[in-house]
Coordinates of C-alpha atoms in Angstrom, one line a residue:
M315 CA -20.2 20.0 -12.9
N316 CA -19.8 22.1 -9.7
K317 CA -16.8 24.4 -9.6
V318 CA -16.3 24.0 -5.8
I319 CA -17.0 21.6 -3.0
K320 CA -17.5 22.1 0.7
I321 CA -16.8 18.6 2.1
N322 CA -18.2 18.8 5.7
P323 CA -20.9 21.2 7.0
N324 CA -18.4 22.4 9.7
D325 CA -15.6 23.3 7.2
N326 CA -14.4 26.8 6.7
L327 CA -12.3 25.8 3.7
V328 CA -13.6 25.1 0.2
V329 CA -12.0 23.1 -2.5
A330 CA -11.7 24.3 -6.1
L331 CA -12.7 21.6 -8.6
E332 CA -11.3 23.7 -11.5
N333 CA -9.1 26.7 -11.9
L334 CA -10.9 29.8 -10.6
K335 CA -10.1 33.5 -11.3
K336 CA -9.9 36.5 -9.0
G337 CA -13.2 38.3 -8.8
E338 CA -15.2 35.2 -9.9
I339 CA -18.3 34.6 -7.9
V340 CA -18.9 31.0 -6.8
S341 CA -21.8 29.4 -4.9
V342 CA -21.1 27.5 -1.7
E343 CA -24.3 26.1 -0.3
D344 CA -26.5 29.2 0.1
Q345 CA -23.6 31.7 0.0
K346 CA -22.1 33.7 -2.9
I347 CA -18.3 34.1 -2.5
T348 CA -16.3 36.6 -4.5
L349 CA -12.8 35.2 -4.9
F350 CA -10.1 37.5 -3.5
E351 CA -7.5 36.0 -5.8
D352 CA -6.9 33.2 -8.3
V353 CA -7.4 29.7 -6.8
L354 CA -5.9 26.7 -8.6
Q355 CA -7.7 23.5 -9.1
K356 CA -7.5 21.2 -6.1
H357 CA -6.5 24.0 -3.8
K358 CA -8.6 25.6 -1.0
F359 CA -9.9 29.1 -0.3
A360 CA -11.4 30.6 2.9
L361 CA -15.1 30.5 3.3
D362 CA -15.1 33.2 6.0
V363 CA -12.8 36.0 7.1
L364 CA -10.1 34.3 9.2
K365 CA -8.0 36.1 11.8
K366 CA -4.5 35.2 12.8
G367 CA -4.6 32.2 15.1
D368 CA -8.0 30.9 13.8
S369 CA -8.4 27.2 13.3
L370 CA -9.0 25.9 9.7
F371 CA -11.3 23.0 9.2
M372 CA -11.7 20.5 6.4
Y373 CA -13.4 17.1 6.5
G374 CA -14.7 18.5 9.8
V375 CA -11.2 18.1 11.2
K376 CA -8.8 20.9 12.3
V377 CA -6.1 20.9 9.5
G378 CA -4.3 24.1 10.2
I379 CA -4.0 27.5 11.9
A380 CA -4.0 30.9 10.1
N381 CA -0.6 32.6 10.7
Q382 CA -2.0 35.9 9.4
N383 CA -5.3 37.5 8.7
I384 CA -6.9 35.8 5.6
P385 CA -9.7 37.5 3.6
R386 CA -12.8 35.7 2.6
G387 CA -12.2 34.0 -0.8
A388 CA -8.4 34.0 -0.4
A389 CA -6.4 31.0 -1.5
L390 CA -4.7 28.9 1.3
S391 CA -1.0 28.2 0.9
T392 CA 2.1 27.4 3.0
E393 CA 2.5 31.1 3.4
N394 CA -0.7 31.9 5.3
I395 CA -1.4 28.5 7.1
E396 CA 0.6 26.5 9.5
N397 CA 0.1 22.8 10.4
A398 CA -2.0 22.0 13.5
F399 CA -2.7 18.8 15.3
N400 CA -5.5 18.0 17.7
E401 CA -4.0 17.1 21.1
N402 CA -5.6 16.0 24.4
I403 CA -6.9 12.8 23.0
S404 CA -10.0 11.5 24.9
F405 CA -10.9 7.9 25.3
N406 CA -14.5 8.5 26.4
N407 CA -16.1 7.3 23.2
V408 CA -14.0 4.1 22.7
G409 CA -16.0 1.0 22.1
K410 CA -19.2 2.9 21.1
K411 CA -18.8 2.5 17.3
I412 CA -21.5 0.2 16.0
A413 CA -20.3 -2.6 13.8
L414 CA -21.5 -2.7 10.2
N415 CA -24.4 -5.0 9.4
Q416 CA -23.2 -8.2 7.8
S417 CA -24.2 -8.5 4.2
K418 CA -26.8 -11.2 3.4
N419 CA -25.7 -11.2 -0.3
K420 CA -22.7 -13.5 -0.1
R421 CA -19.9 -12.8 -2.7
Y422 CA -17.0 -14.9 -3.7
F423 CA -13.7 -14.9 -5.6
M424 CA -11.6 -17.7 -7.0
G425 CA -8.7 -18.1 -4.6
Y426 CA -5.9 -20.6 -3.9
P427 CA -6.9 -22.6 -0.8
R428 CA -4.4 -23.1 2.0
K429 CA -4.5 -25.8 4.7
D430 CA -4.9 -23.2 7.5
G431 CA -8.2 -22.0 6.0
T432 CA -6.8 -18.9 4.4
A433 CA -6.8 -18.3 0.6
G434 CA -4.4 -16.7 -1.8
T435 CA -5.2 -14.3 -4.6
Q436 CA -1.9 -15.6 -6.2
N437 CA 0.1 -18.8 -5.9
I438 CA 3.7 -17.6 -5.5
W439 CA 6.9 -19.5 -4.9
L440 CA 9.2 -16.9 -3.3
F441 CA 13.0 -16.6 -3.3
F442 CA 14.7 -14.3 -0.8
P443 CA 17.9 -13.9 1.2
L444 CA 18.2 -13.5 5.0
V445 CA 21.1 -11.1 4.4
F446 CA 22.2 -8.7 1.7
C447 CA 25.4 -10.8 1.1
E448 CA 23.1 -13.3 -0.8
N449 CA 21.6 -10.6 -3.1
R450 CA 23.8 -11.6 -6.0
N451 CA 22.8 -15.2 -5.8
V452 CA 19.1 -14.2 -5.7
E453 CA 19.6 -11.9 -8.7
L454 CA 21.3 -14.7 -10.6
L455 CA 18.4 -17.1 -9.8
K456 CA 15.9 -14.4 -10.9
T457 CA 17.6 -13.9 -14.2
L458 CA 17.7 -17.7 -14.8
F459 CA 14.1 -18.3 -13.8
E460 CA 12.6 -15.3 -15.5
R461 CA 14.2 -16.1 -18.8
E462 CA 12.3 -19.4 -18.8
F463 CA 9.1 -18.2 -17.2
Y464 CA 8.6 -14.6 -18.4
P465 CA 10.9 -13.9 -21.3
D466 CA 8.7 -11.9 -23.6
K467 CA 8.9 -8.5 -22.0
L468 CA 12.6 -8.9 -21.3
H469 CA 13.2 -9.9 -25.0
D470 CA 11.1 -7.0 -26.3
Y471 CA 13.4 -4.5 -24.5
Q472 CA 16.5 -6.5 -25.4
N473 CA 15.6 -6.5 -29.1
F474 CA 14.8 -2.8 -29.0
L475 CA 18.3 -2.0 -27.7
R476 CA 19.9 -4.4 -30.1
T477 CA 18.0 -2.7 -33.0
L478 CA 19.4 0.7 -32.0
I479 CA 22.9 -0.6 -31.5
Q480 CA 22.9 -2.3 -35.0
G481 CA 21.4 0.8 -36.6
K482 CA 18.3 -1.0 -37.9
T483 CA 14.9 0.6 -38.4
E484 CA 12.7 -2.3 -37.5
T485 CA 12.6 -4.1 -34.2
V486 CA 12.9 -7.9 -34.4
T487 CA 9.9 -9.5 -32.7
T488 CA 10.3 -12.4 -30.4
V489 CA 8.6 -15.7 -30.4
K490 CA 6.0 -15.7 -27.7
T491 CA 6.6 -18.4 -25.0
V492 CA 4.2 -19.9 -22.5
N493 CA 4.8 -20.1 -18.7
P494 CA 5.6 -23.8 -18.2
F495 CA 3.7 -23.8 -14.8
P496 CA 0.7 -21.5 -15.3
N497 CA -0.7 -22.0 -11.8
V498 CA 2.4 -20.7 -10.0
E499 CA 4.4 -17.5 -10.1
V500 CA 8.0 -17.2 -9.1
R501 CA 9.0 -14.0 -7.4
F502 CA 12.3 -12.7 -5.9
I503 CA 13.2 -10.3 -3.1
T504 CA 16.5 -8.6 -2.4
H505 CA 17.2 -6.1 0.4
H506 CA 20.1 -4.4 2.2
S507 CA 19.6 -5.7 5.7
G508 CA 20.2 -8.8 7.8
C509 CA 23.6 -7.8 9.2
G510 CA 25.6 -4.8 10.3
E511 CA 22.6 -3.2 12.0
T512 CA 21.2 -3.4 15.5
R513 CA 19.8 -6.7 16.6
A514 CA 16.4 -5.1 16.8
D515 CA 16.4 -4.3 13.1
S516 CA 17.6 -7.8 12.2
T517 CA 14.8 -9.3 14.3
A518 CA 12.3 -7.0 12.7
L519 CA 13.5 -8.1 9.2
G520 CA 13.1 -11.8 10.3
R521 CA 9.6 -11.1 11.4
L522 CA 8.8 -9.3 8.2
L523 CA 10.1 -12.1 6.0
A524 CA 8.3 -14.7 8.2
G525 CA 5.1 -12.8 7.5
Y526 CA 5.8 -12.9 3.7
V527 CA 6.2 -16.7 3.9
N528 CA 3.1 -17.1 5.9
N529 CA 1.0 -14.8 3.6
P530 CA -1.8 -16.7 1.9
N531 CA -0.4 -15.7 -1.5
V532 CA 2.8 -17.6 -0.9
V533 CA 2.8 -21.4 -1.5
G534 CA 6.4 -21.9 -0.4
A535 CA 9.8 -20.4 -0.4
T536 CA 13.5 -20.7 -1.1
V537 CA 15.6 -19.0 1.5
L538 CA 19.3 -18.1 1.1
S539 CA 21.6 -17.7 4.1
L540 CA 25.3 -16.8 4.1
G541 CA 25.7 -18.3 7.6
C542 CA 27.4 -15.7 9.8
Q543 CA 24.9 -12.9 9.6
N544 CA 22.9 -11.2 12.4
L545 CA 19.6 -12.7 11.1
Q546 CA 20.3 -16.4 11.7
V547 CA 18.2 -19.1 10.2
D548 CA 17.0 -20.2 13.7
S549 CA 15.9 -16.6 14.4
F550 CA 13.9 -16.5 11.2
L551 CA 12.3 -19.8 12.0
E552 CA 11.4 -18.7 15.5
E553 CA 9.7 -15.6 14.1
L554 CA 7.8 -17.9 11.7
K555 CA 6.7 -20.1 14.6
N556 CA 5.5 -17.0 16.5
I557 CA 3.3 -16.1 13.6
N558 CA 2.0 -19.6 12.9
K559 CA 2.9 -22.5 15.2
N560 CA 1.3 -24.9 12.7
F561 CA 3.2 -23.6 9.6
D562 CA 3.6 -26.4 7.1
K563 CA 4.3 -24.9 3.7
P564 CA 7.4 -26.2 1.9
L565 CA 10.5 -24.2 3.0
L566 CA 13.9 -24.7 1.4
I567 CA 16.8 -23.2 3.2
F568 CA 20.4 -23.0 1.8
D569 CA 23.5 -21.9 3.7
Q570 CA 26.3 -20.9 1.4
Q571 CA 29.1 -21.2 4.0
K572 CA 28.0 -24.8 4.7
V573 CA 27.7 -25.8 1.0
G574 CA 30.9 -23.9 0.0
N575 CA 31.1 -24.1 -3.8
R576 CA 28.9 -21.5 -5.4
E577 CA 28.2 -23.5 -8.5
K578 CA 27.0 -26.5 -6.5
L579 CA 24.9 -24.2 -4.3
I580 CA 23.1 -22.6 -7.3
Q581 CA 22.5 -25.9 -9.0
K582 CA 21.1 -27.5 -5.9
I583 CA 18.8 -24.4 -5.3
I584 CA 17.5 -24.7 -8.9
K585 CA 17.0 -28.4 -8.7
D586 CA 15.2 -28.5 -5.3
S587 CA 13.1 -25.4 -6.0
L588 CA 11.9 -26.7 -9.3
V589 CA 10.6 -29.9 -7.7
E590 CA 8.5 -27.8 -5.3
I591 CA 7.4 -25.4 -8.0
K592 CA 6.0 -28.3 -10.0
K593 CA 4.0 -29.5 -6.9
A594 CA 2.7 -25.9 -6.4
N595 CA 1.5 -25.9 -10.0
R596 CA -1.0 -28.6 -9.2
I597 CA -3.0 -26.3 -6.9
Q598 CA -6.1 -25.0 -8.5
R599 CA -8.3 -21.9 -7.7
Q600 CA -11.5 -22.6 -5.8
K601 CA -14.6 -20.7 -5.1
T602 CA -13.8 -18.7 -1.9
H603 CA -15.9 -16.4 0.2
L604 CA -14.9 -12.7 0.2
S605 CA -14.2 -13.0 3.9
R606 CA -10.8 -14.5 3.1
L607 CA -9.7 -11.2 1.5
I608 CA -7.3 -9.0 3.5
I609 CA -6.7 -5.7 1.7
G610 CA -3.9 -3.3 2.5
L611 CA -4.8 0.4 2.0
E612 CA -2.2 2.8 0.6
C613 CA -2.1 6.3 -0.9
G614 CA 0.9 7.9 -2.5
G615 CA 1.5 10.7 -5.0
S616 CA -1.7 12.2 -3.5
D617 CA -3.3 15.4 -4.7
G618 CA -6.1 17.7 -3.6
F619 CA -8.7 15.3 -5.0
S620 CA -7.5 12.1 -3.4
G621 CA -9.5 12.7 -0.2
I622 CA -12.6 13.6 -2.3
S623 CA -12.7 10.9 -4.9
A624 CA -10.3 8.0 -4.7
N625 CA -10.0 7.6 -0.9
P626 CA -13.7 7.8 -0.1
T627 CA -14.5 5.4 -2.9
L628 CA -12.0 3.0 -1.5
G629 CA -13.4 3.5 2.0
A630 CA -16.9 2.7 0.8
S631 CA -15.6 -0.4 -0.9
I632 CA -13.8 -1.5 2.3
D633 CA -17.0 -1.1 4.3
K634 CA -18.7 -3.5 1.8
L635 CA -15.8 -5.9 2.1
I636 CA -16.0 -5.9 5.9
A637 CA -19.7 -6.4 5.7
Q638 CA -18.8 -9.6 3.9
G639 CA -16.5 -10.6 6.8
G640 CA -13.3 -9.5 5.1
S641 CA -10.4 -7.5 6.5
A642 CA -8.4 -4.4 5.7
M643 CA -5.3 -2.6 7.0
L644 CA -5.0 1.2 7.3
A645 CA -1.3 2.1 7.7
E646 CA 1.0 5.1 7.2
F647 CA 1.0 6.6 10.7
P648 CA 2.5 10.0 9.7
E649 CA -0.6 10.3 7.4
L650 CA -3.0 9.6 10.3
R651 CA -1.5 12.4 12.5
G652 CA -4.3 14.9 13.0
V653 CA -7.2 12.4 12.9
E654 CA -6.2 10.4 15.9
Q655 CA -9.4 11.3 17.8
E656 CA -11.6 10.0 15.1
L657 CA -9.7 6.8 14.9
V658 CA -9.5 6.4 18.7
D659 CA -13.3 6.8 18.8
R660 CA -13.6 3.9 16.4
C661 CA -11.5 1.4 18.3
V662 CA -13.3 -1.5 19.8
D663 CA -11.7 -1.2 23.2
E664 CA -9.4 1.2 25.2
S665 CA -6.3 -1.1 25.0
K666 CA -6.4 -0.9 21.2
A667 CA -6.9 2.9 21.3
K668 CA -4.1 3.5 23.8
K669 CA -1.7 1.2 21.8
F670 CA -2.5 3.4 18.7
I671 CA -1.6 6.6 20.5
H672 CA 1.5 5.0 22.1
L673 CA 2.8 3.9 18.7
M674 CA 2.0 7.3 17.2
E675 CA 3.8 9.2 20.0
A676 CA 6.8 6.9 20.0
Y677 CA 7.2 7.2 16.2
E678 CA 6.9 11.0 16.3
N679 CA 9.4 11.3 19.2
R680 CA 11.9 9.3 17.2
V681 CA 11.4 11.6 14.2
M682 CA 11.8 14.7 16.4
A683 CA 15.0 13.2 17.9
F684 CA 16.5 13.5 14.4
G685 CA 15.5 17.2 14.1
S686 CA 12.3 16.8 12.1
D687 CA 8.6 16.2 12.8
F688 CA 5.4 14.9 11.0
S689 CA 4.6 18.4 9.6
T690 CA 7.3 17.8 7.0
N691 CA 5.4 14.8 5.6
P692 CA 3.7 16.4 2.6
S693 CA 6.0 16.2 -0.4
P694 CA 6.6 19.1 -2.9
G695 CA 4.2 17.3 -5.2
N696 CA 1.5 17.0 -2.5
I697 CA 1.8 20.8 -1.7
K698 CA 1.8 21.8 -5.4
D699 CA -1.5 19.9 -5.8
G700 CA -3.3 21.3 -2.8
L701 CA -2.2 19.3 0.3
I702 CA -0.8 22.1 2.3
T703 CA -0.4 20.6 5.7
D704 CA 0.1 17.1 7.1
A705 CA -3.2 17.2 9.0
M706 CA -5.0 18.1 5.8
K707 CA -3.3 15.2 4.0
S708 CA -4.1 12.9 6.9
A709 CA -7.8 13.9 7.0
G710 CA -8.1 12.8 3.4
A711 CA -5.9 9.7 3.7
A712 CA -8.0 8.3 6.6
K713 CA -11.0 8.1 4.3
K714 CA -9.5 5.0 2.8
G715 CA -10.5 3.2 6.0
G716 CA -14.2 3.7 5.5
S717 CA -16.4 3.8 8.6
S718 CA -16.0 0.4 10.2
P719 CA -14.9 -0.2 13.8
I720 CA -11.1 -0.7 14.3
V721 CA -10.7 -4.2 15.7
D722 CA -6.9 -4.2 16.2
V723 CA -3.8 -2.1 16.2
L724 CA -0.6 -3.7 14.9
D725 CA 3.0 -2.6 15.3
Y726 CA 5.3 -2.9 12.3
G727 CA 5.8 -6.6 11.5
E728 CA 2.9 -7.8 13.6
Y729 CA 0.7 -10.3 11.7
I730 CA -3.1 -9.8 11.4
K731 CA -5.1 -11.8 14.0
N732 CA -8.6 -10.2 13.9
D733 CA -11.1 -9.9 11.0
G734 CA -12.2 -6.3 10.2
L735 CA -10.3 -3.0 10.0
N736 CA -6.8 -3.0 11.5
L737 CA -4.4 -0.1 12.0
V738 CA -0.8 -0.9 11.1
C739 CA 2.2 1.2 12.2
T740 CA 4.2 1.9 9.1
P741 CA 6.0 5.0 7.6
G742 CA 4.2 7.1 5.0
N743 CA 6.9 6.0 2.5
D744 CA 4.9 4.1 -0.2
V745 CA 7.2 1.1 -0.6
E746 CA 8.0 0.7 3.1
S747 CA 4.3 0.8 3.9
T748 CA 3.1 -1.7 1.2
T749 CA 6.1 -3.9 2.1
A750 CA 4.9 -3.9 5.7
M751 CA 1.2 -4.6 4.9
A752 CA 2.0 -7.7 2.8
G753 CA 4.2 -8.9 5.7
S754 CA 1.2 -8.5 8.0
G755 CA -0.9 -10.7 5.8
A756 CA -2.5 -8.5 3.1
N757 CA -3.2 -10.7 0.1
L758 CA -4.2 -7.7 -2.0
I759 CA -3.3 -4.0 -1.8
I760 CA -5.2 -1.0 -3.2
F761 CA -3.2 2.1 -3.8
T762 CA -4.8 5.5 -4.5
T763 CA -2.9 8.2 -6.3
G764 CA -3.5 11.7 -7.7
L765 CA -0.2 12.2 -9.4
G766 CA 0.6 8.6 -10.5
T767 CA 3.1 6.0 -9.1
P768 CA 4.3 2.6 -10.4
T769 CA 4.7 0.9 -7.0
G770 CA 4.0 -2.8 -6.8
N771 CA 4.7 -5.7 -4.4
P772 CA 6.4 -9.1 -4.9
I773 CA 3.6 -11.2 -3.3
A774 CA 0.4 -9.0 -3.3
P775 CA -1.3 -7.6 -6.4
V776 CA -1.4 -3.8 -6.1
I777 CA -4.5 -2.1 -7.7
K778 CA -3.6 1.5 -8.6
V779 CA -6.6 3.9 -8.3
S780 CA -6.5 7.5 -9.7
S781 CA -8.3 10.4 -8.1
N782 CA -8.8 12.2 -11.4
T783 CA -9.4 11.3 -15.0
D784 CA -6.4 13.4 -16.4
V785 CA -3.8 11.3 -14.6
Y786 CA -5.7 8.1 -15.5
K787 CA -5.6 8.9 -19.2
K788 CA -2.0 10.0 -19.1
M789 CA -0.7 7.0 -17.1
K790 CA -2.9 4.1 -18.2
D791 CA 0.1 1.9 -18.3
I792 CA 0.4 2.0 -14.5
I793 CA -3.1 2.8 -13.3
D794 CA -5.9 0.3 -13.1
F795 CA -9.1 2.2 -11.9
N796 CA -10.3 5.7 -12.2
T797 CA -12.5 7.6 -9.7
G798 CA -12.3 11.0 -11.5
D799 CA -16.0 10.6 -12.4
I800 CA -16.9 11.7 -8.9
I801 CA -15.1 15.0 -9.5
E802 CA -16.8 15.4 -12.8
G803 CA -20.2 14.5 -11.4
K804 CA -20.6 11.5 -13.8
Q805 CA -20.9 8.8 -11.1
T806 CA -21.9 8.6 -7.5
L807 CA -19.8 7.2 -4.7
K808 CA -22.1 4.2 -4.4
E809 CA -21.8 3.4 -8.1
L810 CA -18.0 3.7 -8.2
S811 CA -17.5 1.7 -5.0
D812 CA -19.8 -1.1 -6.4
N813 CA -17.6 -1.1 -9.5
M814 CA -14.5 -1.2 -7.4
I815 CA -15.7 -4.3 -5.5
D816 CA -16.3 -6.0 -8.8
F817 CA -12.8 -5.0 -10.0
I818 CA -11.3 -6.3 -6.7
I819 CA -13.0 -9.7 -7.2
Q820 CA -11.7 -9.9 -10.7
V821 CA -8.1 -9.2 -9.7
A822 CA -8.4 -11.6 -6.6
S823 CA -9.7 -14.3 -9.0
G824 CA -6.9 -13.9 -11.5
E825 CA -9.3 -12.7 -14.2
K826 CA -7.5 -9.3 -14.4
T827 CA -3.9 -8.6 -13.9
T828 CA -2.8 -5.3 -12.3
K829 CA -0.6 -2.9 -14.3
A830 CA 2.1 -3.2 -11.6
S831 CA 2.2 -7.0 -12.1
K832 CA 2.2 -6.7 -15.9
N833 CA 5.1 -4.4 -15.6
R834 CA 6.8 -6.7 -13.1
Q835 CA 7.1 -3.8 -10.6
F836 CA 7.8 -5.8 -7.4
D837 CA 9.1 -3.4 -4.8
F838 CA 10.4 -4.5 -1.4
L839 CA 11.8 -2.1 1.2
P840 CA 12.0 -3.0 4.9
W841 CA 11.7 -0.2 7.4
K842 CA 15.0 0.4 9.4
R843 CA 13.9 1.9 12.7
E844 CA 17.4 1.9 14.1
I845 CA 20.9 2.7 12.7
S846 CA 23.7 0.7 11.0
L847 CA 26.6 -0.4 13.2

């Protein structure tokens, strides 16, 4: 195993693959570098003598500026490097990116067919409110349905607590039950929006929820309305029509103020929903070409290895998916700041490229209006594990998108229209971003992490991918796939990306269940761009 890695020939930063000591001599290509000081694993050191004001490069991208003279072999930190972004974006190379050759080796997964030609990786009946006032009713329905559909895990925890309360030494085991409708899942969403905010935020929520209903993984939905909220039923239905004018999935809508009595409301919701759930259970998985997969790309709890192992492996897998005619979404705009030129050059036309830059600038201006900027994006955990600047974090995060041309740029809440790689404007916040991609049509999400995270989604399976073997072994209960073998030199990028495609197919086919789904970690967090009123 090599001790260090220089990622791009043009880099003047080198990554430590293990803890290195002051005075240690390491080989970087044809050079011998004597380390000026200790360098922690995942952190970077200077390949050359750097003067104050010099640019620092990693992945071939400018990721920072030296704010003082830095000796050769010195460690980089927030003390001697400042964030730097590449400005003066050029559109001269837009449209020149050559599309990937389509694969002749057709691959398939077992998906749930929809009348509009799409296919689900799951078959979900979804319950959600148009306004937070209905959260309590949704939570009651969730309790009732989950006790009948998925009681085992709930009972295990309940019996553990009961054992402790009663002072017993042995936990009572539960009788295992079977889901009465094995071909359908019931999922529930609650949120804190729909009223009391600007009309723009209510409209955005309606568009997001419409995207969830239209998502291929959702077979139908039960929608709860109070009646007087900002997000009216008609507004929600209009957003649904804008996404899909031929929408024909079963949709049950209940207005509490019209029904009046809560007991009658809950009973009617249960009765009517159960009728549709039984119908949904008749739908069977069918052999489906991989072109029907739409994968959302996410990273969170990133470390200094994320951009070397997990993200490039995912990017290579996505290139293979797109070569099959499939689609992907690269989101988290604060974590694309610094690599705009590379992404602009990959856009299929200038209108897409300019939309990307416009959305990026508008987002950053909004952040700056609140007294901050994108340079504050790296979290304390990111910085501790080697991601010193936002541009450095972005350069690694962008690797999730592989090398395909960018066919479209979507604002938050816009639904996917074009096959291939799409950019989606979302925050870097893990749950806000995964929430948005599912609302834009992703029927599966892949989430890379170097530190570990439990995040899941109510309607899209979330495959968790670790950048290093240590976190994979420590957190196997929440992580599905390990790319640490690249760091350890045990597997190549091609081998791991081939394995990842196989794993994706197994999850999409229902042969494997993600850890997030097993743990019933179904996170939903709409992005509020405006303010509460």
